[in-house]
PDB file of C-alpha atoms and ligand atoms in Angstrom:
ATOM      1  CA  MET A   2     118.515  80.173  87.960  1.00  0.00           C
ATOM      2  CA  LYS A   3     116.469  78.434  90.508  1.00  0.00           C
ATOM      3  CA  VAL A   4     114.754  81.986  91.052  1.00  0.00           C
ATOM      4  CA  LEU A   5     114.353  82.406  87.416  1.00  0.00           C
ATOM      5  CA  ILE A   6     112.308  79.570  86.927  1.00  0.00           C
ATOM      6  CA  LEU A   7     110.349  79.871  90.018  1.00  0.00           C
ATOM      7  CA  ILE A   8     109.340  83.595  88.798  1.00  0.00           C
ATOM      8  CA  SER A   9     108.257  81.817  85.249  1.00  0.00           C
ATOM      9  CA  VAL A  10     106.083  79.143  86.750  1.00  0.00           C
ATOM     10  CA  VAL A  11     104.488  81.700  88.928  1.00  0.00           C
ATOM     11  CA  ALA A  12     104.101  84.174  86.072  1.00  0.00           C
ATOM     12  CA  MET A  13     102.777  81.248  83.581  1.00  0.00           C
ATOM     13  CA  ALA A  14     100.126  80.066  86.631  1.00  0.00           C
ATOM     14  CA  THR A  15      99.014  83.794  86.847  1.00  0.00           C
ATOM     15  CA  VAL A  16      98.502  84.137  83.174  1.00  0.00           C
ATOM     16  CA  GLY A  17      96.851  80.574  82.989  1.00  0.00           C
ATOM     17  CA  ASN A  18      94.381  81.604  85.679  1.00  0.00           C
ATOM     18  CA  ALA A  19      93.434  85.181  84.114  1.00  0.00           C
ATOM     19  CA  LEU A  20      92.808  83.663  80.543  1.00  0.00           C
ATOM     20  CA  TYR A  21      90.594  80.851  79.897  1.00  0.00           C
ATOM     21  CA  SER A  22      91.255  78.740  76.605  1.00  0.00           C
ATOM     22  CA  CYS A  23      89.257  76.235  74.711  1.00  0.00           C
ATOM     23  CA  PRO A  24      90.342  73.585  72.158  1.00  0.00           C
ATOM     24  CA  GLN A  25      90.080  74.264  68.318  1.00  0.00           C
ATOM     25  CA  PHE A  26      86.282  73.999  67.406  1.00  0.00           C
ATOM     26  CA  TRP A  27      85.178  74.644  70.697  1.00  0.00           C
ATOM     27  CA  ASN A  28      83.364  77.963  72.193  1.00  0.00           C
ATOM     28  CA  LEU A  29      84.208  80.110  75.086  1.00  0.00           C
ATOM     29  CA  PHE A  30      81.335  81.117  77.510  1.00  0.00           C
ATOM     30  CA  GLU A  31      82.087  81.939  81.211  1.00  0.00           C
ATOM     31  CA  GLY A  32      85.077  79.856  81.967  1.00  0.00           C
ATOM     32  CA  ASN A  33      83.449  76.733  80.010  1.00  0.00           C
ATOM     33  CA  CYS A  34      83.788  75.655  76.311  1.00  0.00           C
ATOM     34  CA  TYR A  35      80.826  74.561  74.102  1.00  0.00           C
ATOM     35  CA  ARG A  36      80.847  72.431  71.014  1.00  0.00           C
ATOM     36  CA  TYR A  37      77.802  71.861  68.564  1.00  0.00           C
ATOM     37  CA  GLN A  38      77.371  68.220  67.614  1.00  0.00           C
ATOM     38  CA  GLY A  39      75.382  68.014  64.327  1.00  0.00           C
ATOM     39  CA  ASP A  40      75.091  64.063  64.722  1.00  0.00           C
ATOM     40  CA  ARG A  41      71.164  62.964  66.054  1.00  0.00           C
ATOM     41  CA  LEU A  42      72.143  60.632  68.873  1.00  0.00           C
ATOM     42  CA  THR A  43      69.418  59.241  71.668  1.00  0.00           C
ATOM     43  CA  TRP A  44      70.341  61.410  75.203  1.00  0.00           C
ATOM     44  CA  SER A  45      72.636  58.295  76.659  1.00  0.00           C
ATOM     45  CA  ALA A  46      74.596  58.129  73.240  1.00  0.00           C
ATOM     46  CA  ALA A  47      74.841  61.998  72.809  1.00  0.00           C
ATOM     47  CA  GLU A  48      76.144  62.208  76.677  1.00  0.00           C
ATOM     48  CA  ALA A  49      78.478  59.274  76.010  1.00  0.00           C
ATOM     49  CA  ARG A  50      79.986  60.967  73.117  1.00  0.00           C
ATOM     50  CA  CYS A  51      80.415  64.270  75.118  1.00  0.00           C
ATOM     51  CA  ASN A  52      82.403  62.075  77.597  1.00  0.00           C
ATOM     52  CA  ARG A  53      84.689  61.486  75.114  1.00  0.00           C
ATOM     53  CA  TYR A  54      86.047  64.965  74.966  1.00  0.00           C
ATOM     54  CA  PHE A  55      88.685  66.425  78.126  1.00  0.00           C
ATOM     55  CA  ASN A  56      91.400  68.597  78.586  1.00  0.00           C
ATOM     56  CA  SER A  57      93.247  69.415  81.648  1.00  0.00           C
ATOM     57  CA  ALA A  58      90.359  71.231  83.599  1.00  0.00           C
ATOM     58  CA  GLY A  59      88.063  68.176  83.127  1.00  0.00           C
ATOM     59  CA  MET A  60      85.854  66.449  80.695  1.00  0.00           C
ATOM     60  CA  GLY A  61      82.896  66.833  78.588  1.00  0.00           C
ATOM     61  CA  HIS A  62      79.312  66.270  79.497  1.00  0.00           C
ATOM     62  CA  LEU A  63      76.006  67.390  77.564  1.00  0.00           C
ATOM     63  CA  ALA A  64      75.434  71.254  78.149  1.00  0.00           C
ATOM     64  CA  SER A  65      74.289  71.926  81.500  1.00  0.00           C
ATOM     65  CA  ILE A  66      72.464  75.260  81.441  1.00  0.00           C
ATOM     66  CA  HIS A  67      72.058  77.715  84.401  1.00  0.00           C
ATOM     67  CA  SER A  68      71.176  81.016  82.928  1.00  0.00           C
ATOM     68  CA  LEU A  69      69.233  82.867  80.293  1.00  0.00           C
ATOM     69  CA  ALA A  70      72.312  84.076  78.741  1.00  0.00           C
ATOM     70  CA  GLU A  71      73.961  80.226  78.668  1.00  0.00           C
ATOM     71  CA  ASN A  72      70.548  78.942  77.539  1.00  0.00           C
ATOM     72  CA  ARG A  73      70.831  81.501  74.412  1.00  0.00           C
ATOM     73  CA  PHE A  74      74.498  80.604  73.662  1.00  0.00           C
ATOM     74  CA  VAL A  75      74.019  77.274  73.568  1.00  0.00           C
ATOM     75  CA  TYR A  76      71.180  77.519  71.263  1.00  0.00           C
ATOM     76  CA  GLU A  77      72.773  80.022  69.248  1.00  0.00           C
ATOM     77  CA  MET A  78      75.068  77.481  68.078  1.00  0.00           C
ATOM     78  CA  PHE A  79      72.734  74.964  67.163  1.00  0.00           C
ATOM     79  CA  LYS A  80      70.823  77.982  65.468  1.00  0.00           C
ATOM     80  CA  SER A  81      73.695  78.980  63.404  1.00  0.00           C
ATOM     81  CA  SER A  82      74.461  75.738  62.059  1.00  0.00           C
ATOM     82  CA  VAL A  83      70.701  74.826  60.728  1.00  0.00           C
ATOM     83  CA  SER A  84      68.598  76.651  58.722  1.00  0.00           C
ATOM     84  CA  ILE A  85      65.049  77.738  60.153  1.00  0.00           C
ATOM     85  CA  ASN A  86      63.420  75.727  57.300  1.00  0.00           C
ATOM     86  CA  ASP A  87      65.578  72.904  57.658  1.00  0.00           C
ATOM     87  CA  ILE A  88      62.956  70.357  59.571  1.00  0.00           C
ATOM     88  CA  PRO A  89      64.785  66.752  59.206  1.00  0.00           C
ATOM     89  CA  ASN A  90      62.637  64.101  57.623  1.00  0.00           C
ATOM     90  CA  TRP A  91      62.647  62.009  60.782  1.00  0.00           C
ATOM     91  CA  VAL A  92      60.561  64.160  62.599  1.00  0.00           C
ATOM     92  CA  HIS A  93      57.242  61.968  64.182  1.00  0.00           C
ATOM     93  CA  ASN A  94      54.805  64.783  62.012  1.00  0.00           C
ATOM     94  CA  PRO A  95      56.835  66.611  59.294  1.00  0.00           C
ATOM     95  CA  VAL A  96      53.434  68.577  58.511  1.00  0.00           C
ATOM     96  CA  ASP A  97      53.561  69.842  62.298  1.00  0.00           C
ATOM     97  CA  PRO A  98      54.553  73.612  62.268  1.00  0.00           C
ATOM     98  CA  ASN A  99      56.462  72.979  64.981  1.00  0.00           C
ATOM     99  CA  PRO A 100      57.803  68.963  65.070  1.00  0.00           C
ATOM    100  CA  ILE A 101      59.560  68.221  68.304  1.00  0.00           C
ATOM    101  CA  TYR A 102      63.371  68.421  68.048  1.00  0.00           C
ATOM    102  CA  GLY A 103      66.268  70.917  68.489  1.00  0.00           C
ATOM    103  CA  ILE A 104      69.464  70.211  70.853  1.00  0.00           C
ATOM    104  CA  TRP A 105      69.629  67.617  73.930  1.00  0.00           C
ATOM    105  CA  ILE A 106      70.763  69.279  77.066  1.00  0.00           C
ATOM    106  CA  GLY A 107      72.219  67.584  80.335  1.00  0.00           C
ATOM    107  CA  LEU A 108      69.082  68.193  82.057  1.00  0.00           C
ATOM    108  CA  HIS A 109      67.401  64.428  82.771  1.00  0.00           C
ATOM    109  CA  GLN A 110      65.689  62.080  85.532  1.00  0.00           C
ATOM    110  CA  THR A 111      67.629  59.348  86.892  1.00  0.00           C
ATOM    111  CA  VAL A 112      64.548  57.801  88.368  1.00  0.00           C
ATOM    112  CA  ALA A 113      61.452  58.021  85.710  1.00  0.00           C
ATOM    113  CA  ASP A 114      59.728  61.452  87.068  1.00  0.00           C
ATOM    114  CA  GLY A 115      62.187  61.916  89.806  1.00  0.00           C
ATOM    115  CA  PRO A 116      64.014  65.084  90.311  1.00  0.00           C
ATOM    116  CA  TRP A 117      65.761  67.140  87.532  1.00  0.00           C
ATOM    117  CA  LYS A 118      69.530  66.277  87.608  1.00  0.00           C
ATOM    118  CA  ASN A 119      72.567  67.705  85.232  1.00  0.00           C
ATOM    119  CA  SER A 120      75.003  64.782  83.794  1.00  0.00           C
ATOM    120  CA  ASP A 121      77.834  66.970  85.043  1.00  0.00           C
ATOM    121  CA  ASP A 122      76.578  67.246  88.421  1.00  0.00           C
ATOM    122  CA  THR A 123      76.045  70.680  88.375  1.00  0.00           C
ATOM    123  CA  ASP A 124      73.059  71.934  90.760  1.00  0.00           C
ATOM    124  CA  GLN A 125      70.120  72.977  88.671  1.00  0.00           C
ATOM    125  CA  ASP A 126      68.999  75.378  91.230  1.00  0.00           C
ATOM    126  CA  ASN A 127      65.609  77.151  90.109  1.00  0.00           C
ATOM    127  CA  PHE A 128      66.202  77.865  86.870  1.00  0.00           C
ATOM    128  CA  PHE A 129      64.443  76.426  84.632  1.00  0.00           C
ATOM    129  CA  ARG A 130      63.241  77.052  80.883  1.00  0.00           C
ATOM    130  CA  TRP A 131      60.008  74.971  80.069  1.00  0.00           C
ATOM    131  CA  ARG A 132      57.655  75.655  77.502  1.00  0.00           C
ATOM    132  CA  SER A 133      54.288  76.199  78.370  1.00  0.00           C
ATOM    133  CA  LEU A 134      52.400  73.059  79.530  1.00  0.00           C
ATOM    134  CA  GLU A 135      56.074  71.251  79.855  1.00  0.00           C
ATOM    135  CA  PRO A 136      57.373  69.228  81.382  1.00  0.00           C
ATOM    136  CA  ASN A 137      54.295  67.038  80.701  1.00  0.00           C
ATOM    137  CA  ASN A 138      55.916  63.688  81.516  1.00  0.00           C
ATOM    138  CA  SER A 139      54.484  62.159  78.907  1.00  0.00           C
ATOM    139  CA  TYR A 140      54.373  58.146  78.396  1.00  0.00           C
ATOM    140  CA  TYR A 141      54.608  56.711  75.195  1.00  0.00           C
ATOM    141  CA  VAL A 142      53.135  53.089  75.045  1.00  0.00           C
ATOM    142  CA  GLY A 143      55.479  49.967  75.913  1.00  0.00           C
ATOM    143  CA  GLU A 144      58.313  52.637  76.014  1.00  0.00           C
ATOM    144  CA  GLN A 145      59.875  54.684  78.683  1.00  0.00           C
ATOM    145  CA  ALA A 146      58.851  58.266  80.163  1.00  0.00           C
ATOM    146  CA  GLU A 147      60.153  61.617  78.851  1.00  0.00           C
ATOM    147  CA  ASP A 148      62.730  62.027  81.154  1.00  0.00           C
ATOM    148  CA  CYS A 149      64.844  63.620  79.055  1.00  0.00           C
ATOM    149  CA  VAL A 150      65.172  67.562  78.049  1.00  0.00           C
ATOM    150  CA  HIS A 151      65.942  69.204  74.845  1.00  0.00           C
ATOM    151  CA  ILE A 152      65.810  72.889  73.631  1.00  0.00           C
ATOM    152  CA  TRP A 153      62.636  73.288  71.219  1.00  0.00           C
ATOM    153  CA  HIS A 154      63.478  74.220  67.843  1.00  0.00           C
ATOM    154  CA  PHE A 155      60.192  76.525  66.494  1.00  0.00           C
ATOM    155  CA  ASN A 156      59.664  77.570  63.052  1.00  0.00           C
ATOM    156  CA  ASP A 157      57.727  80.441  64.396  1.00  0.00           C
ATOM    157  CA  ASP A 158      58.792  83.765  66.461  1.00  0.00           C
ATOM    158  CA  SER A 159      58.282  81.900  69.912  1.00  0.00           C
ATOM    159  CA  ASP A 160      61.854  80.307  68.841  1.00  0.00           C
ATOM    160  CA  ILE A 161      63.719  83.447  70.562  1.00  0.00           C
ATOM    161  CA  GLN A 162      62.126  82.348  73.801  1.00  0.00           C
ATOM    162  CA  GLN A 163      64.175  78.956  73.233  1.00  0.00           C
ATOM    163  CA  LYS A 164      62.011  77.180  75.498  1.00  0.00           C
ATOM    164  CA  TRP A 165      62.596  73.372  76.988  1.00  0.00           C
ATOM    165  CA  ASN A 166      60.821  70.126  76.389  1.00  0.00           C
ATOM    166  CA  ASP A 167      60.819  67.023  78.371  1.00  0.00           C
ATOM    167  CA  MET A 168      61.186  64.267  75.757  1.00  0.00           C
ATOM    168  CA  TYR A 169      61.418  60.533  75.587  1.00  0.00           C
ATOM    169  CA  CYS A 170      64.930  59.741  75.660  1.00  0.00           C
ATOM    170  CA  ASN A 171      65.288  57.398  72.919  1.00  0.00           C
ATOM    171  CA  GLU A 172      64.686  60.162  70.379  1.00  0.00           C
ATOM    172  CA  VAL A 173      67.343  61.234  68.466  1.00  0.00           C
ATOM    173  CA  MET A 174      68.562  64.940  68.445  1.00  0.00           C
ATOM    174  CA  SER A 175      72.010  66.923  68.057  1.00  0.00           C
ATOM    175  CA  PHE A 176      73.060  68.054  70.933  1.00  0.00           C
ATOM    176  CA  VAL A 177      75.920  70.682  72.733  1.00  0.00           C
ATOM    177  CA  CYS A 178      79.041  69.137  74.369  1.00  0.00           C
ATOM    178  CA  LYS A 179      80.494  71.352  77.481  1.00  0.00           C
ATOM    179  CA  MET A 180      83.593  71.097  79.279  1.00  0.00           C
ATOM    180  CA  PRO A 181      85.719  73.440  81.656  1.00  0.00           C
ATOM    181  CA  ALA A 182      87.920  75.680  79.923  1.00  0.00           C
ATOM    182  CA  ASP A 183      91.418  75.178  80.535  1.00  0.00           C
ATOM    183  CA  GLY A 184      92.687  78.068  83.187  1.00  0.00           C
ATOM    184  CA  GLN A 185      89.396  77.866  85.054  1.00  0.00           C
ATOM    185  CA  MET A 186      90.033  78.794  88.992  1.00  0.00           C
ATOM    186  CA  ARG A 187      89.692  75.561  90.822  1.00  0.00           C
ATOM    187  CA  ARG A 188      86.988  75.668  93.435  1.00  0.00           C
TER     188      ARG A 188
HETATM  189  C1  LIG B 216      53.469  66.182  75.764  1.00  0.00           C
HETATM  190  O1  LIG B 216      55.133  66.341  75.423  1.00  0.00           O
HETATM  191  C2  LIG B 216      55.178  65.767  74.226  1.00  0.00           C
HETATM  192  C3  LIG B 216      56.332  66.180  73.535  1.00  0.00           C
HETATM  193  O2  LIG B 216      57.835  66.044  74.818  1.00  0.00           O
HETATM  194  C4  LIG B 216      53.634  65.840  73.079  1.00  0.00           C
HETATM  195  O3  LIG B 216      54.175  65.308  72.200  1.00  0.00           O
HETATM  196  C5  LIG B 216      52.490  65.417  73.775  1.00  0.00           C
HETATM  197  O4  LIG B 216      51.856  65.465  72.695  1.00  0.00           O
HETATM  198  C6  LIG B 216      52.183  66.283  75.130  1.00  0.00           C
HETATM  199  N1  LIG B 216      51.151  65.320  75.644  1.00  0.00           N
HETATM  200  C7  LIG B 216      49.859  66.120  75.905  1.00  0.00           C
HETATM  201  C8  LIG B 216      49.084  65.092  76.807  1.00  0.00           C
HETATM  202  O5  LIG B 216      50.075  67.099  75.818  1.00  0.00           O
HETATM  203 CA1  LIG B 217      59.708  62.292  83.262  1.00  0.00          CA
HETATM  204 CA1  LIG B 218      56.855  66.977  77.001  1.00  0.00          CA
END
């Protein structure tokens, strides 16, 4: 009996490490789970929303992005949820053909214009996907600096490049949460 139990525990552990799984409504990509959130929130509120999700492998954060493939995967979750012409009416300048909106990602500056950090504490290394002339560290009169990053949604062909912009953190945008998949190998 003891031997049988031991064998089945070992078998389960082996299967668990070989197969990643995500909760319902989350999408699996390379060992992590992602979920698009259509609510438009400030960067901090978006991160707090992501923090409410967890599974046995860890908790959620705004998605940190470490490769072109991951950038595309995350952005496509947004793109598959909105129409190319779905320009929200809250954007600052609705007649701008490329108004500033899109989805928050986990990259931000915890000190104004300090080093870029991910809310999930992963190291950004050298992967950045800035739009040309960004990050421009703009300041808004009487308000805070552009210290939070979003993937910029464009209504033209450049959208396929899925570039990043630093933005005022109290802007509201939809976002993608990320958490480790169940079954992920622990380091
Ligand atoms: C800096 O970027 C913001 C978007 O984050 C844009 O609205 C602003 O016009 C840019 N500022 C300059 C001086 O280019
Ligand atoms: Ca900044
Ligand atoms: Ca900017």
